[in-house]
């Protein structure tokens, strides 16, 4: 399976709070965010990892060049990366989508924090569902809500996704920013770009509109690193015992 990481955001809120490093290189529990994801993806059978980062700093591209050359702590990494600033995460996804057209893939943003053991089970279920034609995608969701602008995920009793909502008083789950998809999703993405749409949540809505069968997979918690205080939250979460 291929994996992809969107690491092209500016990290402006972290910078405003005194974090000088670009977000992909911010450390949580002693690991840079991007290194943590790369390591987890390698532990889950990554045949290639595709990354997009912005061109506002040379620190991240240099770090990725080092990983291509030397591996991650000596472990060879099948890494491909694109350096380009984009207006939204959906545009970033589009920039790397050409490398994700030949099979099931998993996409996340660089600051997504989740339990590694849950992710392993999620990947296994994603591969099974897509191999058997049971679903066109498996979306990571959580009922832990600690987001400034959550995207609510409406599901039925079988965890089939019925819609993505900006506001809801009845939805139990929100999007965790973990997207397991088949190449069908790239056609939807291209349609969004042609219509001039933006934002990942609009892409997800378009997946439903285009008739893709999406299932939801529950993670106990998924955290994002948007503020300095989120770093400590994430470190506490990683150290929690189930």
XYZ file of N, CA and C in Angstrom, residues 29-204:
528
model
N 7.089 13.678 21.648
C 7.659 12.477 22.271
C 9.013 12.133 21.653
N 9.803 13.168 21.357
C 11.166 12.964 20.880
C 11.313 12.663 19.407
N 10.209 12.743 18.651
C 10.273 12.480 17.214
C 9.639 13.630 16.448
N 10.268 14.029 15.337
C 9.632 14.996 14.449
C 8.328 14.401 13.941
N 7.308 15.237 13.785
C 6.002 14.748 13.355
C 6.094 13.926 12.074
N 6.863 14.421 11.112
C 6.943 13.704 9.836
C 7.692 12.385 9.982
N 8.698 12.348 10.847
C 9.438 11.101 11.076
C 8.549 10.065 11.759
N 7.716 10.532 12.671
C 6.815 9.618 13.373
C 5.885 8.921 12.381
N 5.279 9.704 11.486
C 4.371 9.116 10.504
C 5.101 8.174 9.553
N 6.262 8.602 9.077
C 7.020 7.758 8.152
C 7.343 6.421 8.800
N 7.752 6.446 10.055
C 8.068 5.208 10.761
C 6.850 4.305 10.909
N 5.706 4.892 11.259
C 4.473 4.112 11.407
C 4.062 3.517 10.071
N 4.158 4.294 9.012
C 3.775 3.797 7.688
C 4.685 2.646 7.257
N 5.974 2.774 7.539
C 6.889 1.682 7.202
C 6.551 0.416 7.980
N 6.110 0.579 9.215
C 5.725 -0.573 10.021
C 4.441 -1.224 9.507
N 3.749 -0.531 8.609
C 2.499 -1.051 8.059
C 2.576 -1.253 6.546
N 3.726 -1.717 6.108
C 3.872 -2.212 4.744
C 3.923 -1.164 3.654
N 4.498 -0.009 3.912
C 4.554 1.037 2.890
C 5.444 0.619 1.720
N 4.861 0.589 0.527
C 5.672 0.353 -0.670
C 6.246 1.668 -1.182
N 5.564 2.775 -0.870
C 6.073 4.116 -1.175
C 5.364 5.110 -0.271
N 6.096 6.137 0.138
C 5.526 7.225 0.934
C 5.714 8.507 0.140
N 4.605 9.190 -0.140
C 4.620 10.406 -0.948
C 4.300 11.589 -0.041
N 5.146 12.607 -0.084
C 5.000 13.769 0.793
C 4.959 15.038 -0.042
N 4.118 15.979 0.355
C 4.202 17.330 -0.192
C 4.472 18.298 0.941
N 5.477 19.154 0.746
C 5.801 20.203 1.716
C 5.860 21.534 0.977
N 5.749 22.634 1.716
C 5.749 23.940 1.056
C 7.173 24.412 0.764
N 7.250 25.490 -0.020
C 8.556 26.011 -0.421
C 8.958 27.249 0.376
N 8.353 27.401 1.575
C 8.631 28.583 2.392
C 9.875 28.430 3.252
N 10.366 27.210 3.362
C 11.583 26.954 4.124
C 12.340 25.824 3.444
N 13.659 25.828 3.591
C 14.460 24.730 3.041
C 14.661 23.617 4.063
N 14.265 23.845 5.307
C 14.535 22.872 6.363
C 13.840 21.537 6.111
N 12.575 21.591 5.713
C 11.839 20.341 5.501
C 12.345 19.593 4.271
N 12.486 20.258 3.109
C 13.052 19.533 1.958
C 14.425 18.933 2.248
N 15.280 19.663 2.967
C 16.598 19.119 3.297
C 16.472 17.877 4.168
N 15.546 17.930 5.107
C 15.311 16.782 5.974
C 14.852 15.581 5.152
N 13.971 15.811 4.197
C 13.469 14.721 3.361
C 14.558 14.181 2.436
N 15.420 15.062 1.945
C 16.558 14.614 1.131
C 17.465 13.699 1.957
N 17.693 14.084 3.220
C 18.518 13.255 4.107
C 17.898 11.870 4.290
N 16.556 11.833 4.429
C 15.881 10.546 4.606
C 15.985 9.709 3.336
N 15.827 10.347 2.175
C 15.985 9.615 0.916
C 17.383 9.000 0.812
N 18.383 9.759 1.218
C 19.769 9.319 1.065
C 20.187 8.326 2.148
N 19.859 8.644 3.393
C 20.388 7.892 4.528
C 19.362 7.000 5.221
N 18.101 7.151 4.849
C 17.058 6.418 5.543
C 16.660 7.116 6.836
N 15.764 6.493 7.581
C 15.319 7.017 8.867
C 15.953 6.172 9.955
N 16.951 6.755 10.606
C 17.756 6.021 11.581
C 18.327 4.750 10.953
N 18.785 4.895 9.707
C 19.418 3.792 8.997
C 18.459 2.873 8.257
N 17.187 3.087 8.423
C 16.179 2.243 7.760
C 15.854 2.834 6.397
N 16.087 2.122 5.306
C 15.783 2.666 3.972
C 14.300 3.003 3.848
N 14.017 4.155 3.248
C 12.645 4.620 3.110
C 12.338 4.880 1.629
N 11.285 4.258 1.087
C 10.889 4.510 -0.305
C 10.111 5.828 -0.388
N 10.838 6.917 -0.336
C 10.239 8.246 -0.187
C 10.272 9.029 -1.498
N 9.154 9.632 -1.814
C 9.046 10.575 -2.920
C 8.436 11.859 -2.330
N 8.974 13.022 -2.730
C 8.359 14.241 -2.203
C 8.307 15.344 -3.239
N 7.331 16.227 -3.031
C 7.089 17.381 -3.897
C 7.187 18.626 -3.027
N 7.880 19.643 -3.520
C 7.998 20.908 -2.798
C 7.184 21.960 -3.531
N 6.081 22.359 -2.935
C 5.218 23.358 -3.564
C 4.242 23.915 -2.539
N 4.101 25.231 -2.491
C 3.085 25.850 -1.639
C 1.746 25.825 -2.372
N 0.704 25.509 -1.638
C -0.629 25.395 -2.220
C -1.635 26.168 -1.359
N -2.792 26.538 -1.935
C -3.774 27.310 -1.172
C -4.603 26.495 -0.191
N -4.592 25.159 -0.287
C -5.398 24.350 0.627
C -4.870 22.926 0.644
N -5.317 22.165 1.639
C -4.923 20.759 1.721
C -5.416 19.978 0.518
N -6.594 20.328 0.013
C -7.115 19.632 -1.154
C -6.223 19.870 -2.372
N -5.730 21.086 -2.522
C -4.802 21.387 -3.613
C -3.488 20.611 -3.432
N -3.042 20.489 -2.179
C -1.840 19.694 -1.912
C -2.058 18.244 -2.306
N -3.201 17.702 -1.938
C -3.552 16.343 -2.314
C -3.524 16.189 -3.832
N -4.061 17.162 -4.537
C -4.089 17.084 -5.998
C -2.679 17.055 -6.584
N -1.773 17.789 -5.983
C -0.399 17.850 -6.496
C 0.295 16.490 -6.449
N -0.062 15.660 -5.466
C 0.605 14.359 -5.343
C -0.280 13.201 -5.812
N -1.493 13.507 -6.235
C -2.448 12.452 -6.576
C -1.989 11.598 -7.759
N -1.157 12.160 -8.637
C -0.688 11.393 -9.801
C 0.127 10.172 -9.388
N 0.640 10.174 -8.154
C 1.448 9.050 -7.680
C 0.623 8.020 -6.902
N -0.697 8.232 -6.853
C -1.557 7.408 -6.000
C -2.662 6.721 -6.788
N -2.448 6.535 -8.077
C -3.524 6.051 -8.955
C -3.516 4.547 -9.202
N -2.570 3.839 -8.614
C -2.436 2.424 -8.973
C -2.835 1.455 -7.868
N -3.598 1.931 -6.886
C -4.052 1.023 -5.838
C -4.527 1.767 -4.614
N -4.966 1.011 -3.625
C -5.427 1.601 -2.378
C -4.301 2.390 -1.720
N -4.651 3.539 -1.153
C -3.654 4.361 -0.470
C -4.252 4.973 0.792
N -3.391 5.408 1.678
C -3.799 6.073 2.916
C -3.139 7.434 2.973
N -3.938 8.450 3.227
C -3.473 9.843 3.251
C -3.768 10.456 4.609
N -2.800 11.198 5.155
C -3.025 11.964 6.384
C -2.308 13.310 6.275
N -2.646 14.206 7.191
C -1.855 15.423 7.347
C -0.712 15.128 8.313
N 0.309 15.963 8.283
C 1.546 15.653 8.991
C 1.387 15.690 10.512
N 0.382 16.387 11.008
C 0.246 16.553 12.457
C -0.804 15.637 13.067
N -1.189 14.590 12.361
C -2.200 13.672 12.859
C -1.574 12.688 13.842
N -2.123 12.660 15.060
C -1.616 11.793 16.123
C -2.679 10.771 16.476
N -2.310 9.489 16.448
C -3.247 8.402 16.721
C -2.484 7.262 17.380
N -3.227 6.303 17.906
C -2.597 5.126 18.508
C -2.086 4.199 17.407
N -0.838 3.790 17.511
C -0.230 2.965 16.466
C -0.923 1.618 16.326
N -1.353 1.027 17.447
C -2.003 -0.282 17.365
C -3.371 -0.174 16.695
N -4.072 0.938 16.901
C -5.349 1.148 16.219
C -5.132 1.358 14.724
N -4.071 2.070 14.391
C -3.782 2.322 12.984
C -3.465 1.024 12.255
N -2.757 0.126 12.887
C -2.431 -1.170 12.272
C -3.709 -1.923 11.906
N -4.655 -1.970 12.837
C -5.920 -2.655 12.573
C -6.715 -1.935 11.489
N -6.649 -0.609 11.517
C -7.330 0.196 10.492
C -6.792 -0.131 9.094
N -5.481 -0.188 8.947
C -4.867 -0.468 7.644
C -5.252 -1.861 7.159
N -5.249 -2.820 8.063
C -5.644 -4.182 7.688
C -7.086 -4.211 7.186
N -7.970 -3.475 7.858
C -9.371 -3.441 7.456
C -9.541 -2.688 6.140
N -8.801 -1.613 5.969
C -8.834 -0.860 4.714
C -8.442 -1.743 3.542
N -7.353 -2.481 3.693
C -6.889 -3.340 2.605
C -7.894 -4.448 2.316
N -8.447 -5.040 3.375
C -9.429 -6.113 3.184
C -10.664 -5.590 2.461
N -11.211 -4.478 2.926
C -12.441 -3.939 2.347
C -12.273 -3.575 0.887
N -11.166 -2.942 0.561
C -10.962 -2.518 -0.821
C -10.603 -3.698 -1.719
N -9.852 -4.666 -1.194
C -9.522 -5.863 -1.975
C -10.777 -6.651 -2.331
N -11.703 -6.720 -1.392
C -12.917 -7.506 -1.592
C -14.037 -6.704 -2.256
N -13.777 -5.430 -2.549
C -14.794 -4.600 -3.178
C -15.930 -4.237 -2.252
N -15.686 -4.328 -0.960
C -16.711 -4.030 0.034
C -16.908 -2.528 0.221
N -15.877 -1.759 -0.066
C -15.949 -0.309 0.092
C -14.950 0.355 -0.838
N -15.219 1.642 -1.129
C -14.295 2.451 -1.928
C -13.352 3.266 -1.053
N -13.583 3.213 0.250
C -12.723 3.954 1.151
C -13.095 3.685 2.594
N -12.130 3.887 3.487
C -12.345 3.730 4.921
C -11.812 4.986 5.598
N -12.710 5.743 6.191
C -12.371 7.043 6.757
C -12.181 6.927 8.265
N -11.054 7.407 8.752
C -10.821 7.401 10.188
C -11.679 8.448 10.880
N -12.425 8.027 11.903
C -13.280 8.944 12.663
C -13.021 8.742 14.148
N -13.494 9.685 14.943
C -13.359 9.584 16.393
C -14.525 10.287 17.055
N -14.863 9.849 18.268
C -15.883 10.563 19.036
C -15.244 11.478 20.076
N -13.916 11.596 20.004
C -13.188 12.548 20.845
C -13.099 13.858 20.078
N -13.762 14.885 20.590
C -13.845 16.152 19.866
C -13.029 17.217 20.590
N -11.914 17.582 19.998
C -11.049 18.633 20.534
C -10.509 19.429 19.356
N -11.423 19.931 18.541
C -11.077 20.611 17.298
C -11.858 21.912 17.223
N -11.209 22.943 16.705
C -11.867 24.244 16.627
C -13.004 24.249 15.610
N -12.818 23.545 14.505
C -13.841 23.478 13.463
C -13.967 22.034 12.984
N -14.578 21.177 13.800
C -14.657 19.759 13.425
C -15.565 19.531 12.227
N -15.277 18.462 11.508
C -16.140 18.012 10.419
C -16.877 16.775 10.923
N -18.183 16.909 11.092
C -18.977 15.802 11.613
C -19.234 14.774 10.513
N -19.219 13.504 10.913
C -19.412 12.412 9.971
C -20.692 11.674 10.346
N -21.653 11.710 9.445
C -22.937 11.043 9.641
C -22.835 9.610 9.135
N -23.063 8.634 10.019
C -22.961 7.224 9.638
C -24.243 6.492 10.019
N -24.490 5.354 9.335
C -25.626 4.524 9.711
C -25.149 3.434 10.662
N -26.031 2.467 10.963
C -25.694 1.437 11.951
C -24.573 0.524 11.482
N -24.294 0.487 10.186
C -23.206 -0.331 9.649
C -21.930 0.461 9.427
N -21.893 1.686 9.939
C -20.738 2.577 9.791
C -20.494 2.976 8.336
N -21.559 2.958 7.541
C -21.479 3.517 6.195
C -21.644 5.027 6.304
N -20.769 5.773 5.655
C -20.813 7.236 5.734
C -21.944 7.757 4.853
N -22.811 8.560 5.465
C -23.945 9.139 4.744
C -23.724 10.606 4.391
N -22.817 11.263 5.124
C -22.571 12.670 4.825
C -21.506 13.258 5.733
N -21.003 14.428 5.330
C -20.016 15.187 6.088
C -20.603 16.568 6.359
N -20.685 16.942 7.641
C -21.429 18.131 8.037
C -20.559 19.093 8.843
N -20.713 20.388 8.577
C -19.989 21.397 9.350
C -20.545 21.530 10.759
N -21.856 21.314 10.912
C -22.509 21.424 12.218
C -23.480 20.270 12.390
N -23.568 19.766 13.606
C -24.517 18.692 13.883
C -24.717 18.554 15.385
N -25.962 18.333 15.778
C -26.284 18.056 17.173
C -26.517 16.567 17.398
N -26.475 15.792 16.320
C -26.819 14.372 16.434
C -25.685 13.430 16.033
N -24.700 13.899 15.281
C -23.615 13.017 14.842
C -22.677 12.699 15.998
N -22.331 11.442 16.122
C -21.429 11.005 17.187
C -19.975 11.246 16.830
N -19.648 11.132 15.551
C -18.257 11.125 15.135
C -17.855 12.385 14.374
N -16.557 12.674 14.424
C -15.967 13.697 13.568
C -14.836 13.055 12.771
N -14.446 13.718 11.703
C -13.356 13.214 10.877
C -12.037 13.276 11.640
N -11.251 12.218 11.516
C -9.939 12.191 12.152
C -8.816 12.589 11.211
N -9.162 12.924 9.966
C -8.129 13.323 9.014
C -7.274 12.168 8.533
N -7.826 10.961 8.569
C -7.150 9.762 8.078
C -8.015 9.206 6.961
N -7.502 9.243 5.746
C -8.303 8.910 4.570
C -7.719 7.683 3.867
N -8.459 6.589 3.898
C -8.070 5.402 3.145
C -8.954 5.305 1.919
N -8.364 5.345 0.733
C -9.142 5.487 -0.496
C -8.596 4.612 -1.627
N -9.438 4.405 -2.630
C -9.033 3.739 -3.859
C -8.872 4.803 -4.945
N -8.303 4.439 -6.098
C -8.114 5.425 -7.171
C -9.402 6.077 -7.668
N -10.571 5.495 -7.384
C -11.830 6.157 -7.743
C -11.891 7.576 -7.174
N -11.303 7.752 -5.997
C -11.348 9.050 -5.331
C -10.593 10.118 -6.118
N -9.605 9.707 -6.902
C -8.836 10.680 -7.684
C -9.715 11.322 -8.751
N -10.632 10.548 -9.320
C -11.568 11.120 -10.291
C -12.425 12.201 -9.639
N -12.885 11.931 -8.425
C -13.661 12.936 -7.689
C -12.813 14.165 -7.393
N -11.578 13.941 -6.991
C -10.669 15.051 -6.704
C -10.466 15.929 -7.936
N -10.251 15.302 -9.083
C -10.063 16.064 -10.317
C -11.309 16.877 -10.654
N -12.480 16.298 -10.388
C -13.719 17.034 -10.610
C -13.828 18.250 -9.715
N -13.417 18.108 -8.472
C -13.423 19.248 -7.542
C -12.521 20.365 -8.049
N -11.347 19.992 -8.526
C -10.406 20.992 -9.024
C -10.966 21.700 -10.256
N -11.592 20.954 -11.129
C -12.167 21.548 -12.343
C -13.288 22.530 -12.014
N -14.006 22.267 -10.932
C -15.096 23.155 -10.511
C -14.608 24.313 -9.660
N -13.323 24.355 -9.369
C -12.772 25.437 -8.563
C -13.051 25.313 -7.083
N -13.323 24.100 -6.618
C -13.602 23.896 -5.199
C -12.293 23.772 -4.421
N -12.390 23.908 -3.104
C -11.215 23.775 -2.255
C -11.646 23.176 -0.917
N -10.691 22.871 -0.078
C -10.869 22.293 1.255
C -11.187 20.797 1.168
N -10.513 20.043 2.033
C -10.690 18.600 2.051
C -12.112 18.197 2.391
N -12.802 18.978 3.207
C -14.169 18.610 3.569
C -15.114 18.679 2.364
N -14.834 19.583 1.441
C -15.653 19.636 0.230
C -15.349 18.458 -0.690
N -14.112 18.031 -0.716
C -13.750 16.823 -1.451
C -14.478 15.616 -0.877
N -14.531 15.512 0.443
C -15.201 14.372 1.073
C -16.696 14.374 0.750
